[in-house]
Each structure stands twice: as structure tokens, then as C-alpha cells.
Amino acid sequence: MKKTHLKRPVLEAISACREKKAEDISVLELEQDSGAFTDYFVVCSGTNPRQVQAISDEVEERLQRAGMHPGHAEGHKPSEWVMPAYVDFVVHVFSEKARSYYDLERLWKSAKRLDPGDLTAVATRKKRAPSRPLKKKRA
């Protein structure tokens, strides 16, 4: 990922989507030269307006607990598309019909499509502590 500080919040958003049974979750890494206002899109679908709202609410609640608040949010109850925006990434929660209509994956076809599992593998790697020479004990 471009920015390592985004791994955890994006993973938290994905986890919230999964908890509320979101379908077809994908992550788009937007190119810096594309004119995009953000670095990543998390895109998913809900089967009905209530589920769309529940997914969005869960994302917002989880990220609030992590100290993040959306800079902007679009969509209202009940909605076909809810979009909490967190400056560096945006979560798009669509109804199936709205997702196929807007087709963000096609619209942003220059974006690199990431599998949520790719992010998990990168974020869970731990940094090793630098090796230090052992100090000798004095007798």
C-alpha cells in the first residue's frame, strides 16, 4: 500500500463490512496522478436499504472507536448508496442495483484493484527489533 498508516483503518472498515454481511468487497488503490481526491476506495454491496445503512453505521462506529471521524458522509436512511469519507479513503456501500449502475470499478479502471486479503497479510507483518549486541555481565 502507498501509505502504511492507512492499513489499519482500511482493514477496520473492511472488517465492519464483513461483520454486517456485505457482499463483493473490493479495494481500489487510486493513482496519485488520476485526479482522485483520496487514496483508496472500499466498495461493497448490501442486499437491501436497511443492510446498506447497517454496514455504513458499523463502519462509522468502528472507526469512531479508533478515533477517526468521517470528514463527510453522503446518503440517508433508507438509501441505495452511503458514502462515509475519511479523507485518505472512502467507503462506498451500495445496493446491488446502484453498484451496477455507477460501476466504480469500471469508472476508476486505472486504479489498482486489491484483494482485502492482500491488505491483511501486509498489516499483520511485525517489525523485528534491531539486533543489539549482548552486554557482558561484570563479575
PDB file of C-alpha atoms in Angstrom:
ATOM      1  CA  MET A   1       0.000   0.000   0.000  1.00  0.00           C
ATOM      2  CA  LYS A   2       1.115   3.539  -0.621  1.00  0.00           C
ATOM      3  CA  LYS A   3       0.659   4.792   2.895  1.00  0.00           C
ATOM      4  CA  THR A   4       1.315   2.421   5.717  1.00  0.00           C
ATOM      5  CA  HIS A   5      -0.686   4.450   8.237  1.00  0.00           C
ATOM      6  CA  LEU A   6      -3.858   3.664   6.269  1.00  0.00           C
ATOM      7  CA  LYS A   7      -3.620  -0.110   6.597  1.00  0.00           C
ATOM      8  CA  ARG A   8      -5.301  -0.417   9.975  1.00  0.00           C
ATOM      9  CA  PRO A   9      -8.258   1.949   9.351  1.00  0.00           C
ATOM     10  CA  VAL A  10      -8.954   0.422   5.932  1.00  0.00           C
ATOM     11  CA  LEU A  11      -8.800  -3.069   7.450  1.00  0.00           C
ATOM     12  CA  GLU A  12     -11.131  -1.945  10.228  1.00  0.00           C
ATOM     13  CA  ALA A  13     -13.608  -0.670   7.627  1.00  0.00           C
ATOM     14  CA  ILE A  14     -13.385  -3.976   5.733  1.00  0.00           C
ATOM     15  CA  SER A  15     -13.908  -5.905   8.961  1.00  0.00           C
ATOM     16  CA  ALA A  16     -17.015  -3.834   9.735  1.00  0.00           C
ATOM     17  CA  CYS A  17     -18.377  -4.526   6.248  1.00  0.00           C
ATOM     18  CA  ARG A  18     -17.792  -8.256   6.690  1.00  0.00           C
ATOM     19  CA  GLU A  19     -19.480  -8.276  10.103  1.00  0.00           C
ATOM     20  CA  LYS A  20     -22.663  -6.883   8.558  1.00  0.00           C
ATOM     21  CA  LYS A  21     -22.504  -9.449   5.723  1.00  0.00           C
ATOM     22  CA  ALA A  22     -21.548  -7.022   2.941  1.00  0.00           C
ATOM     23  CA  GLU A  23     -21.145  -8.664  -0.441  1.00  0.00           C
ATOM     24  CA  ASP A  24     -18.402  -8.370  -3.058  1.00  0.00           C
ATOM     25  CA  ILE A  25     -15.967  -6.256  -1.018  1.00  0.00           C
ATOM     26  CA  SER A  26     -13.175  -4.732  -3.067  1.00  0.00           C
ATOM     27  CA  VAL A  27     -10.476  -2.139  -2.514  1.00  0.00           C
ATOM     28  CA  LEU A  28      -9.307   0.271  -5.196  1.00  0.00           C
ATOM     29  CA  GLU A  29      -5.933   1.942  -4.795  1.00  0.00           C
ATOM     30  CA  LEU A  30      -6.223   5.162  -6.760  1.00  0.00           C
ATOM     31  CA  GLU A  31      -3.239   6.507  -8.631  1.00  0.00           C
ATOM     32  CA  GLN A  32      -1.769   9.768  -7.451  1.00  0.00           C
ATOM     33  CA  ASP A  33      -1.946  11.276 -10.958  1.00  0.00           C
ATOM     34  CA  SER A  34      -5.569  10.241 -11.527  1.00  0.00           C
ATOM     35  CA  GLY A  35      -7.019  13.432 -10.072  1.00  0.00           C
ATOM     36  CA  ALA A  36      -8.717  11.481  -7.288  1.00  0.00           C
ATOM     37  CA  PHE A  37      -9.398  13.259  -4.017  1.00  0.00           C
ATOM     38  CA  THR A  38      -8.466  10.218  -1.938  1.00  0.00           C
ATOM     39  CA  ASP A  39      -6.062   7.265  -1.953  1.00  0.00           C
ATOM     40  CA  TYR A  40      -8.407   4.291  -1.561  1.00  0.00           C
ATOM     41  CA  PHE A  41     -11.994   3.250  -2.159  1.00  0.00           C
ATOM     42  CA  VAL A  42     -13.513   0.393  -0.175  1.00  0.00           C
ATOM     43  CA  VAL A  43     -16.516  -0.747  -2.217  1.00  0.00           C
ATOM     44  CA  CYS A  44     -19.177  -3.232  -1.128  1.00  0.00           C
ATOM     45  CA  SER A  45     -22.842  -4.112  -1.608  1.00  0.00           C
ATOM     46  CA  GLY A  46     -25.822  -4.706   0.629  1.00  0.00           C
ATOM     47  CA  THR A  47     -28.929  -6.619  -0.407  1.00  0.00           C
ATOM     48  CA  ASN A  48     -31.446  -4.000   0.747  1.00  0.00           C
ATOM     49  CA  PRO A  49     -31.528  -0.385   2.034  1.00  0.00           C
ATOM     50  CA  ARG A  50     -31.543  -1.479   5.688  1.00  0.00           C
ATOM     51  CA  GLN A  51     -28.429  -3.575   5.226  1.00  0.00           C
ATOM     52  CA  VAL A  52     -26.718  -0.767   3.289  1.00  0.00           C
ATOM     53  CA  GLN A  53     -27.348   1.558   6.237  1.00  0.00           C
ATOM     54  CA  ALA A  54     -26.317  -1.076   8.809  1.00  0.00           C
ATOM     55  CA  ILE A  55     -22.991  -1.624   7.022  1.00  0.00           C
ATOM     56  CA  SER A  56     -22.330   2.118   6.873  1.00  0.00           C
ATOM     57  CA  ASP A  57     -23.264   2.572  10.539  1.00  0.00           C
ATOM     58  CA  GLU A  58     -20.936  -0.255  11.593  1.00  0.00           C
ATOM     59  CA  VAL A  59     -18.044   1.255   9.613  1.00  0.00           C
ATOM     60  CA  GLU A  60     -18.594   4.641  11.245  1.00  0.00           C
ATOM     61  CA  GLU A  61     -18.916   3.166  14.759  1.00  0.00           C
ATOM     62  CA  ARG A  62     -15.774   1.051  14.440  1.00  0.00           C
ATOM     63  CA  LEU A  63     -13.693   3.889  13.105  1.00  0.00           C
ATOM     64  CA  GLN A  64     -15.015   6.277  15.765  1.00  0.00           C
ATOM     65  CA  ARG A  65     -13.780   3.850  18.411  1.00  0.00           C
ATOM     66  CA  ALA A  66     -10.392   4.035  16.688  1.00  0.00           C
ATOM     67  CA  GLY A  67     -10.533   7.836  16.925  1.00  0.00           C
ATOM     68  CA  MET A  68     -11.477   8.516  13.309  1.00  0.00           C
ATOM     69  CA  HIS A  69     -14.482  10.521  12.202  1.00  0.00           C
ATOM     70  CA  PRO A  70     -15.696  10.925   8.633  1.00  0.00           C
ATOM     71  CA  GLY A  71     -14.885  14.284   7.137  1.00  0.00           C
ATOM     72  CA  HIS A  72     -18.016  13.969   5.060  1.00  0.00           C
ATOM     73  CA  ALA A  73     -20.814  11.442   4.599  1.00  0.00           C
ATOM     74  CA  GLU A  74     -23.388  11.109   1.857  1.00  0.00           C
ATOM     75  CA  GLY A  75     -26.566   9.063   1.810  1.00  0.00           C
ATOM     76  CA  HIS A  76     -29.566   8.961   4.088  1.00  0.00           C
ATOM     77  CA  LYS A  77     -31.856   6.336   5.574  1.00  0.00           C
ATOM     78  CA  PRO A  78     -33.014   4.371   3.603  1.00  0.00           C
ATOM     79  CA  SER A  79     -30.506   4.689   0.848  1.00  0.00           C
ATOM     80  CA  GLU A  80     -29.144   2.987  -2.239  1.00  0.00           C
ATOM     81  CA  TRP A  81     -25.642   4.374  -1.693  1.00  0.00           C
ATOM     82  CA  VAL A  82     -23.990   5.548   1.517  1.00  0.00           C
ATOM     83  CA  MET A  83     -20.505   7.016   1.447  1.00  0.00           C
ATOM     84  CA  PRO A  84     -18.580   7.898   4.620  1.00  0.00           C
ATOM     85  CA  ALA A  85     -15.378   9.705   3.561  1.00  0.00           C
ATOM     86  CA  TYR A  86     -12.275   9.627   5.752  1.00  0.00           C
ATOM     87  CA  VAL A  87     -10.059  11.937   3.627  1.00  0.00           C
ATOM     88  CA  ASP A  88      -7.427   9.292   2.730  1.00  0.00           C
ATOM     89  CA  PHE A  89     -10.028   6.627   1.977  1.00  0.00           C
ATOM     90  CA  VAL A  90     -13.734   6.475   1.204  1.00  0.00           C
ATOM     91  CA  VAL A  91     -16.135   3.625   1.904  1.00  0.00           C
ATOM     92  CA  HIS A  92     -18.858   3.149  -0.731  1.00  0.00           C
ATOM     93  CA  VAL A  93     -21.761   0.979   0.411  1.00  0.00           C
ATOM     94  CA  PHE A  94     -24.175   0.327  -2.455  1.00  0.00           C
ATOM     95  CA  SER A  95     -27.363  -1.543  -3.077  1.00  0.00           C
ATOM     96  CA  GLU A  96     -26.750  -4.139  -5.781  1.00  0.00           C
ATOM     97  CA  LYS A  97     -28.726  -2.072  -8.299  1.00  0.00           C
ATOM     98  CA  ALA A  98     -26.878   1.186  -7.558  1.00  0.00           C
ATOM     99  CA  ARG A  99     -23.496  -0.544  -7.644  1.00  0.00           C
ATOM    100  CA  SER A 100     -24.091  -1.934 -11.103  1.00  0.00           C
ATOM    101  CA  TYR A 101     -25.415   1.451 -12.278  1.00  0.00           C
ATOM    102  CA  TYR A 102     -22.472   3.554 -11.018  1.00  0.00           C
ATOM    103  CA  ASP A 103     -19.875   0.798 -11.595  1.00  0.00           C
ATOM    104  CA  LEU A 104     -16.988   2.486  -9.778  1.00  0.00           C
ATOM    105  CA  GLU A 105     -14.645  -0.354 -10.665  1.00  0.00           C
ATOM    106  CA  ARG A 106     -15.143   0.467 -14.356  1.00  0.00           C
ATOM    107  CA  LEU A 107     -15.141   4.234 -13.817  1.00  0.00           C
ATOM    108  CA  TRP A 108     -11.825   4.003 -11.953  1.00  0.00           C
ATOM    109  CA  LYS A 109     -10.410   1.240 -14.155  1.00  0.00           C
ATOM    110  CA  SER A 110      -6.897   2.727 -13.883  1.00  0.00           C
ATOM    111  CA  ALA A 111      -6.961   2.046 -10.126  1.00  0.00           C
ATOM    112  CA  LYS A 112      -5.164  -0.984  -8.806  1.00  0.00           C
ATOM    113  CA  ARG A 113      -7.706  -3.481  -7.511  1.00  0.00           C
ATOM    114  CA  LEU A 114      -6.606  -5.015  -4.222  1.00  0.00           C
ATOM    115  CA  ASP A 115      -7.984  -8.071  -2.536  1.00  0.00           C
ATOM    116  CA  PRO A 116      -8.853  -7.380   1.124  1.00  0.00           C
ATOM    117  CA  GLY A 117      -6.672 -10.405   1.989  1.00  0.00           C
ATOM    118  CA  ASP A 118      -3.652  -8.634   0.486  1.00  0.00           C
ATOM    119  CA  LEU A 119      -4.062  -5.833   2.997  1.00  0.00           C
ATOM    120  CA  THR A 120      -4.418  -8.246   5.893  1.00  0.00           C
ATOM    121  CA  ALA A 121      -1.167 -10.004   5.053  1.00  0.00           C
ATOM    122  CA  VAL A 122       0.751  -6.721   4.876  1.00  0.00           C
ATOM    123  CA  ALA A 123      -0.781  -5.239   8.033  1.00  0.00           C
ATOM    124  CA  THR A 124      -0.136  -8.291  10.214  1.00  0.00           C
ATOM    125  CA  ARG A 125       3.582  -8.471   9.486  1.00  0.00           C
ATOM    126  CA  LYS A 126       5.509  -7.413  12.544  1.00  0.00           C
ATOM    127  CA  LYS A 127       8.649  -5.372  12.511  1.00  0.00           C
ATOM    128  CA  ARG A 128      11.621  -7.104  14.014  1.00  0.00           C
ATOM    129  CA  ALA A 129      13.541  -5.304  16.678  1.00  0.00           C
ATOM    130  CA  PRO A 130      17.060  -4.432  15.595  1.00  0.00           C
ATOM    131  CA  SER A 131      19.570  -6.868  16.958  1.00  0.00           C
ATOM    132  CA  ARG A 132      21.780  -5.460  19.669  1.00  0.00           C
ATOM    133  CA  PRO A 133      24.978  -6.903  20.928  1.00  0.00           C
ATOM    134  CA  LEU A 134      24.616  -8.590  24.298  1.00  0.00           C
ATOM    135  CA  LYS A 135      26.194  -6.788  27.197  1.00  0.00           C
ATOM    136  CA  LYS A 136      28.701  -8.733  29.180  1.00  0.00           C
ATOM    137  CA  LYS A 137      27.966  -9.178  32.843  1.00  0.00           C
ATOM    138  CA  ARG A 138      30.565  -7.937  35.231  1.00  0.00           C
ATOM    139  CA  ALA A 139      31.951 -10.432  37.649  1.00  0.00           C
TER     140      ALA A 139
END
